[in-house]
């Protein structure tokens, strides 16, 4: 596994605070970041009662409205990428369709698969489906 400048204990400490609290702290420590690095579109949490999550981002892109423009990564390769880390992961999926959210990658099946691979959540600018059937937790 990769050498990292943090441990699981460090991630557990970060999980004590929500994102706005962490961002406010970073703005004090690094004031030049005050005008960058935040969302400008509405963001919705599937489970507002859930505790904050902290993990290693596993990033990818999705598109559903047109054929691939280049070689598509085999889905098994994506799953290997998500699982190949010694910390919990968070899938970060960018929907690159012209109309974001047209196709939903994340739902009952993908949440269940990713949970089994050690993923603790997903962040996407796209859409979710099967909200009442997502993997528990």
PDB file of C-alpha atoms in Angstrom:
ATOM      1  CA  UNK A   1       0.000   0.000   0.000  1.00  0.00           C
ATOM      2  CA  UNK A   2       1.057   3.582  -0.563  1.00  0.00           C
ATOM      3  CA  UNK A   3       2.889   5.512   2.118  1.00  0.00           C
ATOM      4  CA  UNK A   4       0.612   8.246   3.408  1.00  0.00           C
ATOM      5  CA  UNK A   5       1.243  11.235   5.667  1.00  0.00           C
ATOM      6  CA  UNK A   6      -1.797  10.266   7.761  1.00  0.00           C
ATOM      7  CA  UNK A   7      -3.204   7.279   9.618  1.00  0.00           C
ATOM      8  CA  UNK A   8      -6.692   5.918  10.185  1.00  0.00           C
ATOM      9  CA  UNK A   9      -6.549   7.588  13.608  1.00  0.00           C
ATOM     10  CA  UNK A  10      -6.003  10.942  11.849  1.00  0.00           C
ATOM     11  CA  UNK A  11      -9.068  10.318   9.670  1.00  0.00           C
ATOM     12  CA  UNK A  12     -11.093   9.398  12.753  1.00  0.00           C
ATOM     13  CA  UNK A  13     -10.167  12.732  14.362  1.00  0.00           C
ATOM     14  CA  UNK A  14     -11.243  14.641  11.219  1.00  0.00           C
ATOM     15  CA  UNK A  15     -14.588  12.833  11.241  1.00  0.00           C
ATOM     16  CA  UNK A  16     -15.450  14.593  14.496  1.00  0.00           C
ATOM     17  CA  UNK A  17     -16.295  17.739  12.542  1.00  0.00           C
ATOM     18  CA  UNK A  18     -18.535  18.504   9.589  1.00  0.00           C
ATOM     19  CA  UNK A  19     -17.262  19.940   6.304  1.00  0.00           C
ATOM     20  CA  UNK A  20     -18.202  23.582   6.995  1.00  0.00           C
ATOM     21  CA  UNK A  21     -16.236  23.504  10.254  1.00  0.00           C
ATOM     22  CA  UNK A  22     -13.150  22.094   8.501  1.00  0.00           C
ATOM     23  CA  UNK A  23     -13.484  24.663   5.693  1.00  0.00           C
ATOM     24  CA  UNK A  24     -13.803  27.542   8.165  1.00  0.00           C
ATOM     25  CA  UNK A  25     -10.633  26.363   9.895  1.00  0.00           C
ATOM     26  CA  UNK A  26      -8.749  26.118   6.594  1.00  0.00           C
ATOM     27  CA  UNK A  27      -9.779  29.666   5.680  1.00  0.00           C
ATOM     28  CA  UNK A  28      -8.187  30.901   8.903  1.00  0.00           C
ATOM     29  CA  UNK A  29      -4.989  28.923   8.357  1.00  0.00           C
ATOM     30  CA  UNK A  30      -4.768  29.505   4.566  1.00  0.00           C
ATOM     31  CA  UNK A  31      -6.703  32.739   3.851  1.00  0.00           C
ATOM     32  CA  UNK A  32      -5.863  32.744   0.118  1.00  0.00           C
ATOM     33  CA  UNK A  33      -8.266  29.782  -0.259  1.00  0.00           C
ATOM     34  CA  UNK A  34     -11.281  31.797   0.863  1.00  0.00           C
ATOM     35  CA  UNK A  35     -12.647  32.359  -2.641  1.00  0.00           C
ATOM     36  CA  UNK A  36     -11.943  28.922  -4.143  1.00  0.00           C
ATOM     37  CA  UNK A  37     -12.717  25.252  -3.590  1.00  0.00           C
ATOM     38  CA  UNK A  38     -16.397  25.307  -2.711  1.00  0.00           C
ATOM     39  CA  UNK A  39     -19.595  24.264  -4.440  1.00  0.00           C
ATOM     40  CA  UNK A  40     -21.758  26.816  -6.208  1.00  0.00           C
ATOM     41  CA  UNK A  41     -24.557  24.402  -7.082  1.00  0.00           C
ATOM     42  CA  UNK A  42     -27.073  22.991  -4.603  1.00  0.00           C
ATOM     43  CA  UNK A  43     -25.815  19.915  -2.775  1.00  0.00           C
ATOM     44  CA  UNK A  44     -28.116  17.382  -1.145  1.00  0.00           C
ATOM     45  CA  UNK A  45     -27.181  14.764   1.423  1.00  0.00           C
ATOM     46  CA  UNK A  46     -29.057  11.492   0.978  1.00  0.00           C
ATOM     47  CA  UNK A  47     -29.071  10.950   4.763  1.00  0.00           C
ATOM     48  CA  UNK A  48     -28.845  14.268   6.653  1.00  0.00           C
ATOM     49  CA  UNK A  49     -28.653  12.354   9.968  1.00  0.00           C
ATOM     50  CA  UNK A  50     -25.486  10.517   8.883  1.00  0.00           C
ATOM     51  CA  UNK A  51     -22.228  11.336  10.627  1.00  0.00           C
ATOM     52  CA  UNK A  52     -19.394  12.984   8.653  1.00  0.00           C
ATOM     53  CA  UNK A  53     -17.295  10.585   6.594  1.00  0.00           C
ATOM     54  CA  UNK A  54     -13.573  10.796   5.887  1.00  0.00           C
ATOM     55  CA  UNK A  55     -11.709   8.559   3.487  1.00  0.00           C
ATOM     56  CA  UNK A  56      -9.513   8.358   0.417  1.00  0.00           C
ATOM     57  CA  UNK A  57     -11.175   9.744  -2.707  1.00  0.00           C
ATOM     58  CA  UNK A  58     -11.514   7.399  -5.672  1.00  0.00           C
ATOM     59  CA  UNK A  59     -12.335   9.653  -8.610  1.00  0.00           C
ATOM     60  CA  UNK A  60     -14.000   8.878 -11.912  1.00  0.00           C
ATOM     61  CA  UNK A  61     -16.165  10.343 -14.643  1.00  0.00           C
ATOM     62  CA  UNK A  62     -19.510   9.144 -15.954  1.00  0.00           C
ATOM     63  CA  UNK A  63     -21.504   9.972 -19.071  1.00  0.00           C
ATOM     64  CA  UNK A  64     -24.716   8.477 -20.371  1.00  0.00           C
ATOM     65  CA  UNK A  65     -26.045  10.691 -23.161  1.00  0.00           C
ATOM     66  CA  UNK A  66     -23.456   9.909 -25.831  1.00  0.00           C
ATOM     67  CA  UNK A  67     -21.035   7.135 -26.776  1.00  0.00           C
ATOM     68  CA  UNK A  68     -17.543   7.127 -25.259  1.00  0.00           C
ATOM     69  CA  UNK A  69     -15.019   9.431 -26.954  1.00  0.00           C
ATOM     70  CA  UNK A  70     -12.086   7.193 -26.051  1.00  0.00           C
ATOM     71  CA  UNK A  71     -11.314   3.852 -24.460  1.00  0.00           C
ATOM     72  CA  UNK A  72     -13.623   3.096 -21.562  1.00  0.00           C
ATOM     73  CA  UNK A  73     -12.119   1.734 -18.365  1.00  0.00           C
ATOM     74  CA  UNK A  74     -13.384  -1.758 -17.676  1.00  0.00           C
ATOM     75  CA  UNK A  75     -15.774  -1.672 -14.719  1.00  0.00           C
ATOM     76  CA  UNK A  76     -13.719  -4.405 -13.017  1.00  0.00           C
ATOM     77  CA  UNK A  77     -10.691  -2.060 -13.233  1.00  0.00           C
ATOM     78  CA  UNK A  78     -12.749   0.659 -11.500  1.00  0.00           C
ATOM     79  CA  UNK A  79     -13.724  -1.782  -8.759  1.00  0.00           C
ATOM     80  CA  UNK A  80     -10.075  -2.816  -8.310  1.00  0.00           C
ATOM     81  CA  UNK A  81      -9.122   0.882  -8.059  1.00  0.00           C
ATOM     82  CA  UNK A  82     -11.772   1.478  -5.375  1.00  0.00           C
ATOM     83  CA  UNK A  83     -10.718  -1.592  -3.366  1.00  0.00           C
ATOM     84  CA  UNK A  84      -6.940  -1.097  -3.733  1.00  0.00           C
ATOM     85  CA  UNK A  85      -6.417   1.121  -0.702  1.00  0.00           C
ATOM     86  CA  UNK A  86      -5.874   0.493   2.979  1.00  0.00           C
ATOM     87  CA  UNK A  87      -8.363   3.147   4.146  1.00  0.00           C
ATOM     88  CA  UNK A  88     -12.096   3.629   3.661  1.00  0.00           C
ATOM     89  CA  UNK A  89     -12.866   5.171   0.288  1.00  0.00           C
ATOM     90  CA  UNK A  90     -15.307   7.752  -0.993  1.00  0.00           C
ATOM     91  CA  UNK A  91     -16.298   7.450  -4.655  1.00  0.00           C
ATOM     92  CA  UNK A  92     -16.196  10.895  -6.276  1.00  0.00           C
ATOM     93  CA  UNK A  93     -17.969  10.717  -9.639  1.00  0.00           C
ATOM     94  CA  UNK A  94     -18.164  13.642 -12.039  1.00  0.00           C
ATOM     95  CA  UNK A  95     -21.075  13.480 -14.464  1.00  0.00           C
ATOM     96  CA  UNK A  96     -19.725  15.041 -17.670  1.00  0.00           C
ATOM     97  CA  UNK A  97     -22.985  14.974 -19.641  1.00  0.00           C
ATOM     98  CA  UNK A  98     -24.191  18.264 -21.082  1.00  0.00           C
ATOM     99  CA  UNK A  99     -27.279  17.800 -18.947  1.00  0.00           C
ATOM    100  CA  UNK A 100     -25.831  16.670 -15.628  1.00  0.00           C
ATOM    101  CA  UNK A 101     -27.842  13.981 -13.879  1.00  0.00           C
ATOM    102  CA  UNK A 102     -29.414  12.522 -17.009  1.00  0.00           C
ATOM    103  CA  UNK A 103     -28.161   9.054 -16.169  1.00  0.00           C
ATOM    104  CA  UNK A 104     -27.750   7.753 -12.628  1.00  0.00           C
ATOM    105  CA  UNK A 105     -24.749   5.507 -11.951  1.00  0.00           C
ATOM    106  CA  UNK A 106     -25.198   5.377  -8.189  1.00  0.00           C
ATOM    107  CA  UNK A 107     -28.121   3.434  -6.744  1.00  0.00           C
ATOM    108  CA  UNK A 108     -28.980   0.134  -5.085  1.00  0.00           C
ATOM    109  CA  UNK A 109     -26.499  -2.008  -7.033  1.00  0.00           C
ATOM    110  CA  UNK A 110     -23.486   0.332  -7.063  1.00  0.00           C
ATOM    111  CA  UNK A 111     -23.931   1.376  -3.413  1.00  0.00           C
ATOM    112  CA  UNK A 112     -23.993  -2.301  -2.401  1.00  0.00           C
ATOM    113  CA  UNK A 113     -20.953  -3.202  -4.529  1.00  0.00           C
ATOM    114  CA  UNK A 114     -18.961  -0.196  -3.340  1.00  0.00           C
ATOM    115  CA  UNK A 115     -19.832  -0.827   0.307  1.00  0.00           C
ATOM    116  CA  UNK A 116     -18.494  -4.383  -0.084  1.00  0.00           C
ATOM    117  CA  UNK A 117     -15.281  -2.889  -1.563  1.00  0.00           C
ATOM    118  CA  UNK A 118     -14.749  -0.647   1.476  1.00  0.00           C
ATOM    119  CA  UNK A 119     -16.370   2.539   0.214  1.00  0.00           C
ATOM    120  CA  UNK A 120     -18.223   4.593   2.817  1.00  0.00           C
ATOM    121  CA  UNK A 121     -19.972   7.018   0.477  1.00  0.00           C
ATOM    122  CA  UNK A 122     -20.253   8.783  -2.828  1.00  0.00           C
ATOM    123  CA  UNK A 123     -20.099  12.417  -3.879  1.00  0.00           C
ATOM    124  CA  UNK A 124     -21.353  13.294  -7.336  1.00  0.00           C
ATOM    125  CA  UNK A 125     -22.655  16.226  -9.302  1.00  0.00           C
ATOM    126  CA  UNK A 126     -24.886  13.660 -11.013  1.00  0.00           C
ATOM    127  CA  UNK A 127     -27.974  11.897  -9.768  1.00  0.00           C
ATOM    128  CA  UNK A 128     -28.773   8.979  -7.479  1.00  0.00           C
ATOM    129  CA  UNK A 129     -31.528   6.426  -8.043  1.00  0.00           C
ATOM    130  CA  UNK A 130     -33.244   3.781  -5.918  1.00  0.00           C
ATOM    131  CA  UNK A 131     -32.972   6.059  -2.874  1.00  0.00           C
ATOM    132  CA  UNK A 132     -35.068   3.776  -0.720  1.00  0.00           C
ATOM    133  CA  UNK A 133     -32.857   0.781  -1.578  1.00  0.00           C
ATOM    134  CA  UNK A 134     -29.323   2.173  -1.124  1.00  0.00           C
ATOM    135  CA  UNK A 135     -26.943  -0.014   0.882  1.00  0.00           C
ATOM    136  CA  UNK A 136     -27.499   0.654   4.591  1.00  0.00           C
ATOM    137  CA  UNK A 137     -24.968   3.038   6.115  1.00  0.00           C
TER     138      UNK A 137
END
